[in-house]
Short mmCIF file of C-alpha atoms in Angstrom, two decimals:
data_model
loop_
_atom_site.label_atom_id
_atom_site.label_comp_id
_atom_site.label_asym_id
_atom_site.label_seq_id
_atom_site.Cartn_x
_atom_site.Cartn_y
_atom_site.Cartn_z
CA MET H 14 0.01 0.01 -0.03
CA ALA H 15 2.83 2.41 0.84
CA GLU H 16 4.44 1.63 -2.48
CA GLY H 17 1.17 2.68 -4.12
CA PHE H 18 1.11 6.13 -2.56
CA ASN H 19 4.66 6.60 -3.35
CA SER H 20 4.02 5.89 -6.98
CA ILE H 21 0.88 8.05 -6.98
CA SER H 22 3.06 10.84 -5.60
CA GLY H 23 5.66 10.51 -8.27
CA HIS H 24 3.09 10.79 -10.93
CA THR H 25 1.41 13.81 -9.22
CA LEU H 26 4.84 15.53 -8.74
CA ARG H 27 5.67 15.19 -12.40
CA ASP H 28 2.20 16.82 -13.15
CA GLY H 29 3.30 19.87 -11.10
CA ASP H 30 0.84 19.45 -8.16
CA ASN H 31 3.32 19.56 -5.23
CA GLU H 32 0.76 19.65 -2.50
CA LYS H 33 -1.13 16.69 -3.82
CA ALA H 34 2.37 14.89 -4.04
CA ALA H 35 3.13 15.92 -0.44
CA GLU H 36 -0.20 14.50 0.87
CA ASN H 37 0.45 11.12 -0.74
CA TYR H 38 4.00 10.96 0.55
CA LEU H 39 2.68 11.54 4.11
CA LEU H 40 0.21 8.73 3.67
CA ALA H 41 3.06 6.50 2.40
CA ASN H 42 5.16 7.48 5.46
CA MET H 43 2.41 6.42 7.88
CA ALA H 44 2.09 3.05 6.16
CA TYR H 45 5.78 2.53 6.34
CA GLU H 46 5.84 3.52 10.12
CA ASN H 47 3.06 0.95 10.74
CA ALA H 48 4.99 -1.61 8.88
CA HIS H 49 8.23 -0.77 10.80
CA ASP H 50 10.02 -0.31 7.46
CA SER H 51 12.83 2.21 8.33
CA THR H 52 14.20 2.40 4.97
CA GLY H 53 10.89 3.13 3.32
CA MET H 54 10.20 5.79 5.99
CA ALA H 55 13.65 7.43 5.04
CA VAL H 56 13.01 7.29 1.30
CA THR H 57 9.41 8.93 1.80
CA LEU H 58 10.90 11.55 4.12
CA ASP H 59 13.48 12.40 1.43
CA ASN H 60 11.00 12.62 -1.41
CA LEU H 61 8.71 14.82 0.90
CA GLY H 62 11.97 17.07 1.50
CA ILE H 63 12.34 17.42 -2.38
CA VAL H 64 8.72 18.66 -2.71
CA ARG H 65 9.32 21.21 0.12
CA ARG H 66 12.53 22.38 -1.53
CA ARG H 67 10.58 22.88 -4.85
CA GLN H 68 7.96 24.84 -3.02
CA GLY H 69 10.74 27.09 -1.50
CA ARG H 70 10.14 25.75 2.15
CA LEU H 71 13.82 25.26 2.63
CA ASP H 72 13.85 24.95 6.46
CA GLU H 73 11.19 22.12 6.32
CA ALA H 74 13.23 20.54 3.50
CA LEU H 75 16.43 20.47 5.74
CA GLU H 76 14.45 19.03 8.69
CA LEU H 77 13.05 16.22 6.57
CA HIS H 78 16.27 15.33 4.76
CA GLY H 79 18.12 15.34 8.29
CA ARG H 80 15.53 12.92 9.64
CA ALA H 81 16.12 10.73 6.64
CA ILE H 82 19.78 10.80 7.04
CA ARG H 83 19.60 9.95 10.77
CA VAL H 84 17.55 6.83 9.96
CA LEU H 85 19.76 5.60 7.24
CA GLU H 86 23.03 6.20 9.20
CA VAL H 87 21.64 3.72 11.74
CA LYS H 88 20.38 1.08 9.23
CA GLY H 89 20.06 1.66 5.50
CA PRO H 90 21.57 1.10 2.10
CA LYS H 91 24.46 3.19 1.30
CA ALA H 92 22.90 4.33 -2.02
CA ASN H 93 19.94 5.67 -0.07
CA LEU H 94 22.10 7.54 2.43
CA ALA H 95 24.08 8.98 -0.48
CA TYR H 96 21.01 10.29 -2.24
CA SER H 97 19.72 11.77 1.19
CA LEU H 98 23.01 13.51 1.65
CA ARG H 99 23.02 14.73 -1.93
CA SER H 100 19.36 16.15 -1.38
CA MET H 101 20.52 17.96 1.79
CA GLY H 102 23.40 19.50 -0.32
CA ALA H 103 20.88 20.58 -2.95
CA VAL H 104 18.85 22.56 -0.36
CA TYR H 105 21.99 24.43 0.90
CA GLN H 106 22.87 25.16 -2.65
CA VAL H 107 19.58 26.89 -3.15
CA LYS H 108 20.18 28.80 0.20
CA GLY H 109 23.46 29.85 -1.13
CA ASP H 110 25.57 28.13 1.50
CA HIS H 111 27.98 26.42 -0.90
CA ALA H 112 30.29 25.34 1.74
CA ARG H 113 27.64 23.16 3.32
CA ALA H 114 26.54 22.14 -0.09
CA LEU H 115 30.00 20.90 -0.94
CA ASP H 116 30.32 19.02 2.32
CA TYR H 117 27.11 17.02 1.92
CA GLY H 118 27.91 16.57 -1.70
CA GLU H 119 31.51 15.13 -1.04
CA ARG H 120 30.16 12.83 1.68
CA ALA H 121 27.43 11.56 -0.77
CA LEU H 122 30.14 11.00 -3.56
CA ILE H 123 32.11 8.56 -1.22
CA LEU H 124 29.08 6.58 -0.36
CA ALA H 125 27.76 6.47 -3.83
CA ARG H 126 31.10 5.17 -5.24
CA GLN H 127 31.12 2.58 -2.39
CA ALA H 128 27.54 1.40 -3.44
CA GLY H 129 28.32 1.55 -7.15
CA ASP H 130 24.97 3.09 -8.01
CA VAL H 131 25.25 4.84 -11.24
CA LEU H 132 21.92 6.80 -10.90
CA VAL H 133 22.93 8.30 -7.62
CA LEU H 134 26.45 9.05 -8.83
CA LYS H 135 25.05 10.91 -11.74
CA ASP H 136 22.89 13.16 -9.44
CA VAL H 137 25.64 13.64 -6.91
CA ALA H 138 28.21 14.46 -9.68
CA GLU H 139 25.66 17.11 -11.10
CA LEU H 140 25.32 18.72 -7.60
CA LEU H 141 29.15 18.90 -7.07
CA TYR H 142 29.64 20.27 -10.48
CA GLU H 143 27.31 23.14 -9.81
CA SER H 144 28.74 23.78 -6.33
CA TYR H 145 32.41 23.63 -7.37
CA LYS H 146 31.59 25.92 -10.39
CA THR H 147 29.94 28.48 -8.13
CA SER H 148 32.69 28.55 -5.68
CA GLY H 149 35.37 29.05 -8.33
CA GLN H 150 36.93 25.62 -8.16
CA LYS H 151 37.08 24.96 -11.94
CA GLY H 152 39.40 21.99 -11.98
CA LYS H 153 37.14 20.00 -9.61
CA ALA H 154 34.08 21.34 -11.37
CA LEU H 155 35.46 19.86 -14.67
CA ASP H 156 36.12 16.54 -12.82
CA MET H 157 32.52 16.34 -11.73
CA TYR H 158 31.08 17.25 -15.15
CA GLU H 159 33.12 14.46 -16.73
CA LEU H 160 31.78 12.04 -14.00
CA PHE H 161 28.27 13.21 -14.58
CA VAL H 162 28.49 12.56 -18.29
CA GLN H 163 30.15 9.17 -17.72
CA MET H 164 27.26 8.16 -15.34
CA ARG H 165 24.64 9.57 -17.60
CA ASP H 166 25.85 7.50 -20.48
CA SER H 167 26.10 4.45 -18.26
CA VAL H 168 22.46 4.83 -17.32
CA LYS H 169 21.58 5.00 -21.04
CA ASN H 170 23.68 1.93 -21.76
CA GLU H 171 22.05 -0.04 -18.95
CA GLU H 172 18.70 0.78 -20.39
CA ALA H 173 19.71 -0.36 -23.79
CA GLN H 174 21.15 -3.57 -22.34
CA ARG H 175 17.75 -4.23 -20.53
CA GLU H 176 16.00 -3.90 -23.89
CA VAL H 177 18.38 -6.42 -25.46
CA MET H 178 17.89 -8.87 -22.53
CA ARG H 179 14.09 -8.44 -22.84
CA HIS H 180 14.23 -9.46 -26.60
CA GLU H 181 16.48 -12.25 -25.73
CA PHE H 182 14.09 -13.51 -23.03
CA ASN H 183 11.17 -13.40 -25.45
CA TYR H 184 13.18 -15.32 -27.98
CA GLN H 185 14.19 -18.00 -25.62
CA PHE H 186 10.67 -18.25 -24.22
CA GLU H 187 9.21 -18.79 -27.72
CA LYS H 188 11.86 -21.31 -28.58
CA LYS H 189 11.18 -23.27 -25.35
CA GLU H 190 7.40 -23.15 -26.11
CA ALA H 191 8.16 -24.61 -29.64
CA LEU H 192 10.24 -27.36 -28.11
CA VAL H 193 7.42 -28.36 -25.68
CA ALA H 194 4.79 -28.20 -28.43
CA ALA H 195 6.97 -30.43 -30.69
CA GLU H 196 7.51 -32.90 -27.85
CA GLN H 197 3.89 -33.01 -27.06
CA ALA H 198 2.98 -33.53 -30.76
CA ARG H 199 5.50 -36.37 -30.84
CA LYS H 200 3.81 -38.11 -27.66
CA ASP H 201 0.51 -37.50 -29.22
CA ALA H 202 1.50 -39.28 -32.39
CA VAL H 203 3.13 -42.26 -30.55
CA ALA H 204 -0.09 -42.59 -28.60
CA ALA H 205 -2.25 -42.36 -31.77
CA GLU H 206 -0.03 -44.98 -33.55
CA ARG H 207 -0.55 -47.49 -30.65
CA ILE H 208 -4.29 -47.04 -30.78
CA LYS H 209 -4.14 -47.36 -34.52
CA ARG H 210 -2.28 -50.67 -34.35
CA LYS H 211 -4.68 -52.10 -31.82
CA GLU H 212 -7.67 -51.18 -33.82
CA GLN H 213 -6.19 -52.59 -37.00
CA GLN H 214 -5.88 -55.93 -35.22
CA ARG H 215 -9.68 -55.90 -34.67
CA ASN H 216 -10.90 -54.26 -37.63
CA ALA H 217 -9.13 -52.00 -40.17
CA PHE H 218 -12.18 -49.66 -40.80
CA ILE H 219 -13.07 -49.29 -37.19
CA GLY H 220 -9.35 -48.67 -36.33
CA GLY H 221 -9.04 -45.99 -38.97
CA PHE H 222 -12.16 -44.18 -37.92
CA GLY H 223 -11.16 -44.31 -34.21
CA LEU H 224 -7.77 -42.67 -35.04
CA MET H 225 -9.46 -39.87 -36.81
CA VAL H 226 -11.71 -39.28 -33.81
CA LEU H 227 -8.86 -39.28 -31.43
CA LEU H 228 -6.61 -36.95 -33.60
CA ALA H 229 -9.62 -34.48 -33.98
CA GLY H 230 -10.11 -34.58 -30.25
CA VAL H 231 -6.39 -33.84 -29.44
CA PHE H 232 -6.49 -31.17 -31.91
CA LEU H 233 -9.58 -29.49 -30.48
CA PHE H 234 -8.29 -29.87 -26.92
CA GLN H 235 -4.98 -28.10 -27.81
CA ARG H 236 -6.66 -25.45 -29.71
CA ASN H 237 -9.14 -24.74 -27.01
CA ARG H 238 -6.35 -24.64 -24.37
CA ILE H 239 -4.33 -22.35 -26.43
CA SER H 240 -7.31 -20.19 -27.01
CA LYS H 241 -8.14 -19.77 -23.32
CA GLU H 242 -4.56 -18.99 -22.42
CA ARG H 243 -4.50 -16.29 -25.25
CA LYS H 244 -7.71 -14.71 -24.02
CA ARG H 245 -6.44 -14.70 -20.50
CA SER H 246 -3.22 -12.94 -21.52
CA ASP H 247 -5.09 -10.54 -23.76
CA GLY H 248 -7.57 -9.67 -20.97
CA LEU H 249 -4.49 -8.80 -18.67
CA LEU H 250 -3.02 -6.67 -21.25
CA LEU H 251 -6.31 -4.76 -22.01
CA ASN H 252 -6.62 -3.93 -18.32
CA ILE H 253 -3.54 -1.69 -18.67
CA LEU H 254 -3.48 -0.69 -22.38
CA PRO H 255 -6.16 0.41 -25.00
CA ALA H 256 -7.16 -2.41 -27.43
CA GLU H 257 -5.38 -0.70 -30.39
CA VAL H 258 -2.14 -0.16 -28.54
CA ALA H 259 -2.25 -3.74 -27.14
CA GLU H 260 -2.57 -5.20 -30.66
CA GLU H 261 0.32 -3.14 -31.93
CA LEU H 262 2.48 -4.08 -28.99
CA LYS H 263 1.81 -7.72 -29.53
CA ASP H 264 2.39 -7.41 -33.30
CA THR H 265 5.53 -5.40 -33.36
CA GLY H 266 7.11 -5.42 -29.68
CA SER H 267 6.54 -1.66 -29.49
CA ALA H 268 3.98 1.04 -29.80
CA VAL H 269 4.44 4.31 -31.61
CA ALA H 270 3.23 7.50 -29.96
CA LYS H 271 0.17 9.03 -31.62
CA HIS H 272 -1.11 12.46 -31.91
CA PHE H 273 -5.01 13.04 -31.60
CA GLU H 274 -6.31 16.23 -32.78
CA GLN H 275 -9.30 16.20 -30.60
CA ALA H 276 -9.77 14.21 -27.25
CA THR H 277 -11.96 15.06 -24.26
CA ILE H 278 -10.15 14.73 -20.76
CA LEU H 279 -11.74 14.28 -17.60
CA PHE H 280 -10.17 14.85 -14.13
CA SER H 281 -11.86 14.22 -10.84
CA ASP H 282 -10.77 14.87 -7.21
CA PHE H 283 -12.12 14.29 -3.69
CA LYS H 284 -12.33 17.42 -1.51
CA GLY H 285 -10.61 16.87 1.89
CA PHE H 286 -9.30 13.46 1.07
CA THR H 287 -6.47 13.60 3.72
CA ALA H 288 -8.81 14.84 6.50
CA ILE H 289 -11.30 12.13 5.90
CA SER H 290 -8.67 9.39 5.47
CA GLU H 291 -7.44 10.28 9.05
CA LYS H 292 -10.94 9.23 10.46
CA LEU H 293 -10.87 5.82 8.73
CA THR H 294 -8.72 2.87 9.44
CA ALA H 295 -6.28 1.77 6.68
CA ALA H 296 -8.68 -1.25 5.78
CA GLN H 297 -11.68 1.09 5.60
CA LEU H 298 -9.82 3.61 3.55
CA VAL H 299 -8.68 0.94 0.91
CA GLU H 300 -12.29 -0.62 0.86
CA GLU H 301 -13.71 2.83 0.21
CA LEU H 302 -11.41 3.71 -2.53
CA ASN H 303 -11.82 0.45 -4.14
CA ALA H 304 -15.65 0.76 -4.12
CA CYS H 305 -15.36 4.20 -5.74
CA PHE H 306 -12.85 3.09 -8.40
CA GLN H 307 -14.96 -0.03 -9.28
CA ALA H 308 -18.17 2.14 -9.64
CA PHE H 309 -16.27 4.65 -11.84
CA ASP H 310 -14.83 1.72 -13.88
CA HIS H 311 -18.29 0.28 -14.61
CA ILE H 312 -19.59 3.74 -15.82
CA ILE H 313 -16.61 4.41 -18.23
CA THR H 314 -16.61 0.83 -19.58
CA ALA H 315 -20.24 1.01 -20.43
CA ARG H 316 -19.69 4.27 -22.39
CA GLY H 317 -16.49 3.31 -24.24
CA ILE H 318 -14.35 5.77 -22.30
CA GLU H 319 -10.51 4.97 -21.79
CA LYS H 320 -9.24 5.35 -18.25
CA ILE H 321 -5.73 6.55 -18.29
CA LYS H 322 -4.76 6.29 -14.63
CA THR H 323 -5.88 6.78 -11.24
CA ILE H 324 -4.06 9.41 -9.18
CA GLY H 325 -4.48 9.18 -5.34
CA ASP H 326 -8.07 9.96 -4.41
CA ALA H 327 -9.66 10.45 -7.90
CA TYR H 328 -13.19 8.93 -8.80
CA MET H 329 -16.56 9.14 -6.89
CA CYS H 330 -18.78 7.27 -4.30
CA ALA H 331 -22.45 7.15 -3.28
CA LYS H 332 -23.10 9.79 -0.60
CA SER H 333 -26.51 8.70 0.93
CA ASP H 334 -25.21 5.16 2.02
CA HIS H 335 -22.59 6.91 4.26
CA ASP H 336 -24.87 9.58 5.64
CA ALA H 337 -27.17 6.79 6.86
CA GLN H 338 -24.31 4.95 8.54
CA GLY H 339 -22.84 8.16 10.03
CA LEU H 340 -19.54 7.68 8.00
CA PRO H 341 -17.52 10.52 6.53
CA CYS H 342 -17.99 10.72 2.84
CA PHE H 343 -16.00 12.11 -0.09
CA GLU H 344 -17.29 15.07 -2.06
CA MET H 345 -16.03 15.29 -5.64
CA ARG H 346 -15.12 17.91 -8.22
CA VAL H 347 -15.01 17.04 -11.86
CA GLY H 348 -13.30 19.01 -14.60
CA ILE H 349 -13.47 18.50 -18.45
CA HIS H 350 -11.65 20.04 -21.34
CA THR H 351 -11.21 19.09 -25.12
CA GLY H 352 -8.28 19.53 -27.39
CA PRO H 353 -5.17 17.88 -29.04
CA VAL H 354 -3.16 15.30 -27.07
CA VAL H 355 -0.16 12.93 -27.65
CA ALA H 356 -0.62 9.42 -26.36
CA GLY H 357 1.94 6.59 -25.94
CA ILE H 358 3.79 4.11 -23.82
CA VAL H 359 6.47 5.19 -21.28
CA GLY H 360 8.86 2.92 -19.42
CA VAL H 361 10.27 -0.56 -19.92
CA LYS H 362 9.52 -2.18 -16.54
CA LYS H 363 5.80 -1.99 -15.62
CA PHE H 364 5.29 0.25 -18.66
CA GLN H 365 2.29 2.55 -18.68
CA TYR H 366 0.12 4.12 -21.28
CA ASP H 367 -0.23 7.98 -20.83
CA ILE H 368 -1.16 11.12 -22.52
CA TRP H 369 0.55 14.61 -22.66
CA GLY H 370 -0.10 18.05 -23.72
CA ASP H 371 -1.57 21.42 -22.73
CA THR H 372 -5.01 19.84 -23.07
CA VAL H 373 -4.18 17.54 -20.04
CA ASN H 374 -2.96 20.49 -17.95
CA THR H 375 -6.10 22.54 -18.87
CA ALA H 376 -8.49 19.57 -17.98
CA SER H 377 -6.63 19.46 -14.55
CA ARG H 378 -7.17 23.16 -13.99
CA MET H 379 -10.99 22.60 -14.95
CA GLU H 380 -11.18 20.41 -11.87
CA SER H 381 -9.15 22.43 -9.54
CA SER H 382 -11.09 25.69 -10.43
CA GLY H 383 -14.48 23.96 -10.02
CA GLU H 384 -16.62 23.41 -6.92
CA VAL H 385 -17.70 20.34 -5.04
CA GLY H 386 -20.69 18.65 -6.54
CA GLN H 387 -20.18 20.25 -9.83
CA VAL H 388 -18.91 19.30 -13.32
CA ASN H 389 -16.91 22.20 -14.50
CA ILE H 390 -16.28 22.26 -18.38
CA SER H 391 -14.11 24.56 -20.63
CA GLU H 392 -15.35 26.65 -23.47
CA ALA H 393 -13.92 24.02 -25.94
CA THR H 394 -16.00 21.20 -24.44
CA TYR H 395 -19.09 23.53 -24.18
CA ALA H 396 -18.98 24.22 -27.89
CA LEU H 397 -19.17 20.51 -28.61
CA VAL H 398 -22.04 19.57 -26.07
CA LYS H 399 -24.04 22.85 -25.90
CA ASP H 400 -26.82 21.61 -28.10
CA GLU H 401 -27.04 17.98 -26.77
CA PRO H 402 -30.51 17.09 -25.53
CA GLY H 403 -30.75 16.69 -21.72
CA LEU H 404 -27.93 19.07 -20.86
CA THR H 405 -28.20 22.56 -19.47
CA PHE H 406 -25.41 24.92 -18.34
CA THR H 407 -24.55 27.95 -16.21
CA PRO H 408 -21.97 30.25 -17.65
CA ARG H 409 -19.32 31.16 -15.04
CA GLY H 410 -17.68 33.84 -17.22
CA LYS H 411 -13.90 34.30 -17.06
CA VAL H 412 -12.38 32.37 -14.04
CA GLN H 413 -8.77 32.53 -12.93
CA ALA H 414 -6.89 29.28 -13.61
CA LYS H 415 -3.61 28.34 -12.05
CA GLY H 416 -1.01 28.79 -14.73
CA LYS H 417 -3.58 29.45 -17.42
CA GLY H 418 -4.81 32.96 -16.84
CA GLU H 419 -8.55 33.72 -17.17
CA MET H 420 -10.62 31.13 -19.06
CA GLU H 421 -14.33 30.83 -19.92
CA MET H 422 -15.90 28.17 -17.81
CA TYR H 423 -19.40 26.49 -17.57
CA PHE H 424 -21.13 24.34 -14.92
CA VAL H 425 -23.20 21.38 -16.24
CA ASP H 426 -26.52 21.70 -14.42
CA ALA H 427 -28.43 18.60 -15.81
CA LEU H 428 -26.96 15.47 -17.32
CA VAL H 429 -28.96 12.38 -18.47
CA ILE H 430 -27.12 9.24 -17.81
#
């Protein structure tokens, strides 16, 4: 569960929502504390410190990185400790205290080299390069830049090697499957020949007919078994990818990113998720989120909508059931915008289908600029649905949206489902 919140935080942080990322990191830290996982706690504290640094809350960032360092110094992997020291140095670099930035960076460099972690070495070298350059130590700055380039190239080489290994694994797997199928065919043929000989001893005609029935049965059994396994694997793939992308991935081993001139993007969010989650046990929180996500999944599946991802507390729930039980309930905002997007697969391990573009950011702003219990849509979406029967709208005029300026927005007053 903690890993899930950490993953959600990472996606939210990349989307630019620092506060949402911080909330999820706090939830992950609580889960790690309950599990007595000190390393997981330290990593989460370090990630939260990075969020605070990006928000300009430098003193909080120093306190969080310090706590992570103290945990990892007692018991923790060297690579994790090196990265926490590097994060502390990065905060001091922002504060203009280059002496402390260099001190933490040099300590991190020693541990990163001992751990042999190229990713951490790359980030530490980058920090030291900037600090040495700022403090006028050009020779050392050049050394760190060369180390940074070397580690960056090593990371790229490792990723290329993993891709080669993936292809080799697929080849060996298919080769093994072919050998198994050939051996099974051989055994089937031997069995059929034995039956044939026995039947020929009694009656040539009956024996020949029996052999044909047997071979047909074997063929159908094998075909049905293969068909069931193929449907099962296809079903699992379609749980994480659109059908068209899944077919392309199966046919070619990769999927080309595509541009869609017009797509409608929906974002939803629960108001006060963190406050409500504090009133529920961990089991109740997971059960509640699962119920909401399942309900939303049924709705979008029935209407041919593609779910890209769930981020933290997105989706909806039935309010009346919780009021009757005296339980806290989630209140939801929904935002919708229409425009061009780019879609494709990112990552190698646990790859993910995702979309990018200003349309995605604007849809997110429609949600955050809306109100609880309302569906807030942009002018572009309004132009597409304004004449749809069963829909009425309330113009909101120009509303200030974070990072987008003033935008025309509309509340959807009636929706026929």
